[in-house]
């Protein structure tokens, strides 16, 4: 509440699941347990909006809904960052019309804009900063939508951009007990160091 009123920005929580040897898969392979996934769905329930990148949407094809029995109707608004409108138009996020899907972009692709609007998406064009979408401008736009809490669920690239802009207020790290050694993995050691530097107050939950 105070973040929303004082700083004039939504309160952003982020989550990231990784292996014991600080890696994540670059596909939809799951490494966490049922309890961790239930906590993740609880976070979706607690936040008004869930934010991700078009890359995550395209590769994982997530529904971005809360799937805890009895809380499905509290699924968050979906927000996708997609500067060049590269998102696929046949994703699951477009199937659920009850929870609005917003796409923040900066493109003049009229054909893709028309396709996405027909799928029910609401498009918001925002300026660029260093050839990327201006995250500060985007957060102010989200605030104008009267959204005070946002859950960031994405890969390390977008998470790092939010960390660099100091736009994340709270971080949930889910560490799996096993190591993963596979060509389809990404080492996130640098991201974890950045998170550790940005957040001094920590609480371990087993």
Short mmCIF file of N, CA and C in Angstrom, two decimals, residues 54-182:
data_model
loop_
_atom_site.label_atom_id
_atom_site.label_comp_id
_atom_site.label_asym_id
_atom_site.label_seq_id
_atom_site.Cartn_x
_atom_site.Cartn_y
_atom_site.Cartn_z
N UNK A 54 7.44 -12.07 -23.73
CA UNK A 54 6.90 -12.88 -24.84
C UNK A 54 7.74 -14.15 -25.03
N UNK A 55 9.04 -14.08 -24.70
CA UNK A 55 9.90 -15.26 -24.84
C UNK A 55 9.43 -16.38 -23.91
N UNK A 56 9.13 -16.03 -22.67
CA UNK A 56 8.63 -17.03 -21.72
C UNK A 56 7.28 -17.55 -22.17
N UNK A 57 6.41 -16.65 -22.62
CA UNK A 57 5.08 -17.07 -23.09
C UNK A 57 5.19 -18.01 -24.28
N UNK A 58 6.06 -17.69 -25.22
CA UNK A 58 6.20 -18.51 -26.43
C UNK A 58 6.83 -19.88 -26.14
N UNK A 59 7.82 -19.91 -25.24
CA UNK A 59 8.52 -21.17 -24.99
C UNK A 59 7.77 -22.09 -24.03
N UNK A 60 7.11 -21.51 -23.01
CA UNK A 60 6.43 -22.33 -22.00
C UNK A 60 4.94 -22.51 -22.27
N UNK A 61 4.35 -21.60 -23.03
CA UNK A 61 2.91 -21.60 -23.28
C UNK A 61 2.11 -21.75 -21.98
N UNK A 62 2.35 -20.88 -20.99
CA UNK A 62 1.66 -21.00 -19.70
C UNK A 62 0.25 -20.42 -19.75
N UNK A 63 -0.58 -20.83 -18.80
CA UNK A 63 -1.91 -20.25 -18.69
C UNK A 63 -1.90 -18.98 -17.84
N UNK A 64 -0.90 -18.89 -16.93
CA UNK A 64 -0.75 -17.74 -16.02
C UNK A 64 -1.99 -17.53 -15.15
N UNK A 65 -2.57 -18.62 -14.69
CA UNK A 65 -3.75 -18.56 -13.83
C UNK A 65 -3.43 -19.17 -12.47
N UNK A 66 -4.26 -18.87 -11.50
CA UNK A 66 -4.17 -19.52 -10.19
C UNK A 66 -4.96 -20.82 -10.27
N UNK A 67 -4.29 -21.93 -9.96
CA UNK A 67 -4.97 -23.22 -10.08
C UNK A 67 -5.09 -23.92 -8.73
N UNK A 68 -5.30 -23.12 -7.68
CA UNK A 68 -5.63 -23.67 -6.37
C UNK A 68 -7.15 -23.78 -6.29
N UNK A 69 -7.64 -24.95 -5.92
CA UNK A 69 -9.07 -25.20 -5.92
C UNK A 69 -9.81 -24.17 -5.06
N UNK A 70 -10.80 -23.53 -5.66
CA UNK A 70 -11.60 -22.53 -4.98
C UNK A 70 -11.11 -21.11 -5.18
N UNK A 71 -9.87 -20.96 -5.71
CA UNK A 71 -9.30 -19.62 -5.88
C UNK A 71 -9.10 -19.28 -7.37
N UNK A 72 -9.60 -20.14 -8.24
CA UNK A 72 -9.37 -19.93 -9.67
C UNK A 72 -9.91 -18.57 -10.15
N UNK A 73 -11.01 -18.14 -9.55
CA UNK A 73 -11.63 -16.89 -10.01
C UNK A 73 -10.79 -15.66 -9.64
N UNK A 74 -9.78 -15.86 -8.79
CA UNK A 74 -8.91 -14.76 -8.40
C UNK A 74 -7.62 -14.72 -9.22
N UNK A 75 -7.62 -15.41 -10.35
CA UNK A 75 -6.44 -15.39 -11.21
C UNK A 75 -6.13 -13.95 -11.64
N UNK A 76 -4.84 -13.62 -11.75
CA UNK A 76 -4.46 -12.22 -12.01
C UNK A 76 -4.62 -11.81 -13.47
N UNK A 77 -4.64 -10.51 -13.68
CA UNK A 77 -4.55 -9.94 -15.02
C UNK A 77 -3.19 -10.33 -15.60
N UNK A 78 -3.15 -10.60 -16.91
CA UNK A 78 -1.90 -11.02 -17.56
C UNK A 78 -1.28 -9.84 -18.30
N UNK A 79 0.01 -9.62 -18.07
CA UNK A 79 0.74 -8.55 -18.75
C UNK A 79 1.96 -9.15 -19.43
N UNK A 80 2.06 -8.91 -20.73
CA UNK A 80 3.17 -9.45 -21.52
C UNK A 80 4.01 -8.31 -22.08
N UNK A 81 5.33 -8.39 -21.91
CA UNK A 81 6.23 -7.43 -22.52
C UNK A 81 6.68 -7.98 -23.87
N UNK A 82 6.39 -7.23 -24.92
CA UNK A 82 6.68 -7.74 -26.26
C UNK A 82 6.94 -6.55 -27.20
N UNK A 83 8.14 -6.05 -27.16
CA UNK A 83 8.49 -4.83 -27.90
C UNK A 83 8.14 -4.93 -29.38
N UNK A 84 8.50 -6.03 -30.02
CA UNK A 84 8.33 -6.16 -31.48
C UNK A 84 7.16 -7.06 -31.88
N UNK A 85 6.28 -7.35 -30.93
CA UNK A 85 5.09 -8.17 -31.18
C UNK A 85 5.43 -9.53 -31.81
N UNK A 86 6.32 -10.24 -31.12
CA UNK A 86 6.74 -11.57 -31.58
C UNK A 86 5.97 -12.69 -30.90
N UNK A 87 5.00 -12.35 -30.08
CA UNK A 87 4.25 -13.36 -29.35
C UNK A 87 3.39 -14.18 -30.33
N UNK A 88 3.29 -15.48 -30.07
CA UNK A 88 2.46 -16.35 -30.90
C UNK A 88 0.99 -16.08 -30.57
N UNK A 89 0.14 -16.19 -31.58
CA UNK A 89 -1.27 -15.86 -31.38
C UNK A 89 -2.12 -17.05 -30.96
N UNK A 90 -1.50 -18.23 -30.82
CA UNK A 90 -2.27 -19.44 -30.48
C UNK A 90 -1.94 -19.94 -29.08
N UNK A 91 -1.50 -19.05 -28.19
CA UNK A 91 -1.10 -19.46 -26.84
C UNK A 91 -2.31 -19.60 -25.91
N UNK A 92 -2.10 -20.35 -24.82
CA UNK A 92 -3.16 -20.60 -23.85
C UNK A 92 -3.63 -19.32 -23.15
N UNK A 93 -2.75 -18.33 -23.04
CA UNK A 93 -3.15 -17.11 -22.34
C UNK A 93 -4.32 -16.42 -23.01
N UNK A 94 -4.49 -16.66 -24.31
CA UNK A 94 -5.60 -16.03 -25.04
C UNK A 94 -6.91 -16.83 -24.92
N UNK A 95 -6.83 -18.02 -24.36
CA UNK A 95 -8.03 -18.86 -24.23
C UNK A 95 -8.93 -18.39 -23.10
N UNK A 96 -8.32 -17.86 -22.05
CA UNK A 96 -9.08 -17.43 -20.88
C UNK A 96 -9.42 -15.95 -20.99
N UNK A 97 -10.62 -15.64 -21.43
CA UNK A 97 -11.03 -14.25 -21.64
C UNK A 97 -11.47 -13.57 -20.34
N UNK A 98 -11.70 -14.35 -19.27
CA UNK A 98 -12.15 -13.76 -18.01
C UNK A 98 -11.08 -12.87 -17.40
N UNK A 99 -9.83 -13.26 -17.58
CA UNK A 99 -8.71 -12.47 -17.06
C UNK A 99 -8.03 -11.76 -18.24
N UNK A 100 -8.11 -10.45 -18.25
CA UNK A 100 -7.62 -9.67 -19.38
C UNK A 100 -6.13 -9.89 -19.63
N UNK A 101 -5.76 -9.79 -20.90
CA UNK A 101 -4.37 -9.90 -21.30
C UNK A 101 -3.93 -8.57 -21.91
N UNK A 102 -2.95 -7.94 -21.29
CA UNK A 102 -2.38 -6.69 -21.80
C UNK A 102 -1.02 -6.98 -22.42
N UNK A 103 -0.74 -6.35 -23.54
CA UNK A 103 0.56 -6.49 -24.17
C UNK A 103 1.18 -5.10 -24.33
N UNK A 104 2.34 -4.91 -23.69
CA UNK A 104 3.07 -3.66 -23.83
C UNK A 104 4.06 -3.81 -24.98
N UNK A 105 4.04 -2.89 -25.92
CA UNK A 105 4.82 -3.06 -27.14
C UNK A 105 5.31 -1.72 -27.67
N UNK A 106 6.15 -1.78 -28.70
CA UNK A 106 6.56 -0.60 -29.45
C UNK A 106 6.86 -1.05 -30.87
N UNK A 107 5.83 -1.18 -31.66
CA UNK A 107 5.95 -1.71 -33.01
C UNK A 107 4.88 -1.09 -33.89
N UNK A 108 5.15 -1.08 -35.19
CA UNK A 108 4.17 -0.55 -36.15
C UNK A 108 3.58 -1.67 -37.00
N UNK A 109 3.65 -2.90 -36.52
CA UNK A 109 3.15 -4.06 -37.24
C UNK A 109 1.62 -4.10 -37.13
N UNK A 110 0.95 -3.44 -38.05
CA UNK A 110 -0.51 -3.31 -37.99
C UNK A 110 -1.21 -4.66 -38.12
N UNK A 111 -0.65 -5.54 -38.93
CA UNK A 111 -1.26 -6.86 -39.12
C UNK A 111 -1.26 -7.65 -37.81
N UNK A 112 -0.12 -7.65 -37.10
CA UNK A 112 -0.03 -8.40 -35.84
C UNK A 112 -0.88 -7.74 -34.76
N UNK A 113 -0.94 -6.42 -34.77
CA UNK A 113 -1.79 -5.71 -33.82
C UNK A 113 -3.25 -6.12 -34.00
N UNK A 114 -3.68 -6.20 -35.25
CA UNK A 114 -5.06 -6.60 -35.56
C UNK A 114 -5.33 -8.03 -35.11
N UNK A 115 -4.38 -8.93 -35.35
CA UNK A 115 -4.54 -10.34 -34.94
C UNK A 115 -4.68 -10.45 -33.43
N UNK A 116 -3.81 -9.76 -32.71
CA UNK A 116 -3.83 -9.84 -31.24
C UNK A 116 -5.10 -9.23 -30.66
N UNK A 117 -5.58 -8.16 -31.26
CA UNK A 117 -6.82 -7.56 -30.78
C UNK A 117 -8.00 -8.51 -30.99
N UNK A 118 -7.98 -9.23 -32.10
CA UNK A 118 -9.04 -10.21 -32.34
C UNK A 118 -8.98 -11.35 -31.33
N UNK A 119 -7.81 -11.62 -30.82
CA UNK A 119 -7.64 -12.65 -29.79
C UNK A 119 -8.07 -12.14 -28.41
N UNK A 120 -8.42 -10.86 -28.32
CA UNK A 120 -8.90 -10.30 -27.05
C UNK A 120 -7.86 -9.55 -26.27
N UNK A 121 -6.64 -9.42 -26.81
CA UNK A 121 -5.57 -8.72 -26.09
C UNK A 121 -5.79 -7.21 -26.14
N UNK A 122 -5.36 -6.54 -25.09
CA UNK A 122 -5.40 -5.07 -25.01
C UNK A 122 -3.96 -4.59 -25.17
N UNK A 123 -3.69 -3.83 -26.22
CA UNK A 123 -2.32 -3.41 -26.52
C UNK A 123 -2.05 -1.99 -26.03
N UNK A 124 -0.88 -1.83 -25.40
CA UNK A 124 -0.47 -0.52 -24.90
C UNK A 124 0.93 -0.20 -25.43
N UNK A 125 1.01 0.81 -26.25
CA UNK A 125 2.30 1.20 -26.83
C UNK A 125 3.04 2.13 -25.87
N UNK A 126 4.28 1.79 -25.56
CA UNK A 126 5.08 2.62 -24.66
C UNK A 126 6.43 2.90 -25.31
N UNK A 127 7.10 3.95 -24.89
CA UNK A 127 8.38 4.32 -25.51
C UNK A 127 9.50 3.34 -25.18
N UNK A 128 10.57 3.44 -25.95
CA UNK A 128 11.75 2.61 -25.73
C UNK A 128 12.82 3.38 -24.98
N UNK A 129 13.69 2.62 -24.32
CA UNK A 129 14.85 3.19 -23.63
C UNK A 129 16.03 2.25 -23.91
N UNK A 130 17.05 2.75 -24.59
CA UNK A 130 18.20 1.92 -24.98
C UNK A 130 17.76 0.69 -25.78
N UNK A 131 16.83 0.92 -26.69
CA UNK A 131 16.31 -0.10 -27.60
C UNK A 131 15.51 -1.19 -26.92
N UNK A 132 15.14 -0.98 -25.66
CA UNK A 132 14.24 -1.88 -24.94
C UNK A 132 13.03 -1.09 -24.50
N UNK A 133 11.98 -1.79 -24.13
CA UNK A 133 10.82 -1.09 -23.59
C UNK A 133 11.23 -0.36 -22.32
N UNK A 134 10.73 0.85 -22.15
CA UNK A 134 11.04 1.64 -20.96
C UNK A 134 10.27 1.07 -19.76
N UNK A 135 10.98 0.36 -18.89
CA UNK A 135 10.32 -0.33 -17.79
C UNK A 135 9.71 0.64 -16.79
N UNK A 136 10.36 1.76 -16.55
CA UNK A 136 9.80 2.74 -15.63
C UNK A 136 8.49 3.31 -16.17
N UNK A 137 8.47 3.61 -17.46
CA UNK A 137 7.26 4.11 -18.08
C UNK A 137 6.16 3.06 -18.02
N UNK A 138 6.54 1.80 -18.23
CA UNK A 138 5.57 0.71 -18.18
C UNK A 138 4.97 0.58 -16.79
N UNK A 139 5.82 0.67 -15.75
CA UNK A 139 5.32 0.54 -14.38
C UNK A 139 4.36 1.68 -14.02
N UNK A 140 4.65 2.87 -14.50
CA UNK A 140 3.74 3.99 -14.27
C UNK A 140 2.41 3.77 -15.00
N UNK A 141 2.48 3.17 -16.18
CA UNK A 141 1.27 2.88 -16.93
C UNK A 141 0.43 1.83 -16.20
N UNK A 142 1.10 0.83 -15.62
CA UNK A 142 0.39 -0.20 -14.85
C UNK A 142 -0.27 0.43 -13.63
N UNK A 143 0.41 1.38 -13.02
CA UNK A 143 -0.16 2.08 -11.86
C UNK A 143 -1.42 2.84 -12.27
N UNK A 144 -1.40 3.43 -13.46
CA UNK A 144 -2.57 4.15 -13.96
C UNK A 144 -3.75 3.22 -14.18
N UNK A 145 -3.46 1.93 -14.37
CA UNK A 145 -4.50 0.92 -14.54
C UNK A 145 -5.08 0.51 -13.19
N UNK A 146 -4.65 1.18 -12.12
CA UNK A 146 -5.10 0.91 -10.75
C UNK A 146 -4.69 -0.48 -10.28
N UNK A 147 -3.53 -0.93 -10.75
CA UNK A 147 -2.95 -2.20 -10.31
C UNK A 147 -1.85 -1.88 -9.31
N UNK A 148 -1.99 -2.39 -8.09
CA UNK A 148 -1.03 -2.05 -7.04
C UNK A 148 -0.04 -3.17 -6.74
N UNK A 149 -0.34 -4.42 -7.16
CA UNK A 149 0.57 -5.54 -6.89
C UNK A 149 0.79 -6.35 -8.16
N UNK A 150 2.05 -6.63 -8.43
CA UNK A 150 2.43 -7.34 -9.66
C UNK A 150 3.38 -8.48 -9.31
N UNK A 151 3.15 -9.64 -9.91
CA UNK A 151 4.04 -10.78 -9.76
C UNK A 151 4.83 -10.94 -11.06
N UNK A 152 6.16 -10.86 -10.96
CA UNK A 152 7.03 -11.03 -12.12
C UNK A 152 7.44 -12.50 -12.21
N UNK A 153 7.00 -13.15 -13.28
CA UNK A 153 7.32 -14.56 -13.53
C UNK A 153 7.96 -14.65 -14.90
N UNK A 154 9.28 -14.72 -14.93
CA UNK A 154 9.95 -14.74 -16.23
C UNK A 154 11.32 -15.38 -16.10
N UNK A 155 12.05 -15.37 -17.20
CA UNK A 155 13.41 -15.86 -17.18
C UNK A 155 14.37 -14.83 -16.63
N UNK A 156 15.65 -15.19 -16.51
CA UNK A 156 16.64 -14.31 -15.88
C UNK A 156 16.91 -13.01 -16.63
N UNK A 157 16.69 -12.97 -17.94
CA UNK A 157 16.97 -11.75 -18.70
C UNK A 157 16.09 -10.60 -18.23
N UNK A 158 14.78 -10.83 -18.20
CA UNK A 158 13.85 -9.78 -17.76
C UNK A 158 14.01 -9.51 -16.26
N UNK A 159 14.24 -10.54 -15.48
CA UNK A 159 14.45 -10.36 -14.04
C UNK A 159 15.65 -9.45 -13.79
N UNK A 160 16.73 -9.67 -14.53
CA UNK A 160 17.93 -8.83 -14.37
C UNK A 160 17.64 -7.38 -14.73
N UNK A 161 16.83 -7.16 -15.75
CA UNK A 161 16.48 -5.79 -16.13
C UNK A 161 15.70 -5.10 -15.02
N UNK A 162 14.78 -5.84 -14.40
CA UNK A 162 14.02 -5.28 -13.28
C UNK A 162 14.92 -5.01 -12.08
N UNK A 163 15.86 -5.91 -11.82
CA UNK A 163 16.79 -5.72 -10.72
C UNK A 163 17.67 -4.49 -10.96
N UNK A 164 18.14 -4.33 -12.18
CA UNK A 164 18.99 -3.18 -12.51
C UNK A 164 18.26 -1.86 -12.33
N UNK A 165 16.96 -1.88 -12.56
CA UNK A 165 16.14 -0.67 -12.40
C UNK A 165 15.60 -0.52 -10.97
N UNK A 166 15.93 -1.49 -10.12
CA UNK A 166 15.47 -1.48 -8.73
C UNK A 166 13.94 -1.43 -8.65
N UNK A 167 13.30 -2.26 -9.46
CA UNK A 167 11.83 -2.26 -9.54
C UNK A 167 11.20 -3.44 -8.81
N UNK A 168 12.01 -4.30 -8.20
CA UNK A 168 11.48 -5.46 -7.48
C UNK A 168 11.55 -5.21 -5.99
N UNK A 169 10.42 -5.38 -5.31
CA UNK A 169 10.35 -5.14 -3.87
C UNK A 169 10.57 -6.39 -3.02
N UNK A 170 10.22 -7.53 -3.58
CA UNK A 170 10.26 -8.78 -2.81
C UNK A 170 10.58 -9.93 -3.77
N UNK A 171 11.42 -10.86 -3.32
CA UNK A 171 11.83 -11.95 -4.21
C UNK A 171 11.63 -13.30 -3.54
N UNK A 172 11.06 -14.25 -4.28
CA UNK A 172 10.86 -15.62 -3.80
C UNK A 172 11.76 -16.55 -4.60
N UNK A 173 12.70 -17.19 -3.92
CA UNK A 173 13.61 -18.13 -4.56
C UNK A 173 13.26 -19.55 -4.15
N UNK A 174 13.05 -20.40 -5.13
CA UNK A 174 12.74 -21.81 -4.88
C UNK A 174 13.95 -22.64 -5.32
N UNK A 175 14.65 -23.17 -4.34
CA UNK A 175 15.86 -23.93 -4.65
C UNK A 175 15.60 -25.43 -4.54
N UNK A 176 15.78 -26.13 -5.65
CA UNK A 176 15.58 -27.58 -5.67
C UNK A 176 16.78 -28.28 -5.04
N UNK A 177 16.57 -29.49 -4.59
CA UNK A 177 17.63 -30.22 -3.90
C UNK A 177 18.60 -30.91 -4.86
N UNK A 178 18.18 -31.11 -6.11
CA UNK A 178 19.03 -31.84 -7.04
C UNK A 178 19.82 -30.91 -7.96
N UNK A 179 20.95 -31.42 -8.46
CA UNK A 179 21.71 -30.73 -9.48
C UNK A 179 21.16 -31.10 -10.85
N UNK A 180 21.30 -30.21 -11.80
CA UNK A 180 20.95 -30.55 -13.18
C UNK A 180 22.15 -30.24 -14.07
N UNK A 181 22.51 -31.20 -14.88
CA UNK A 181 23.62 -31.05 -15.82
C UNK A 181 23.12 -31.45 -17.19
N UNK A 182 22.84 -30.45 -17.98
CA UNK A 182 22.20 -30.68 -19.26
C UNK A 182 22.57 -29.54 -20.20
#
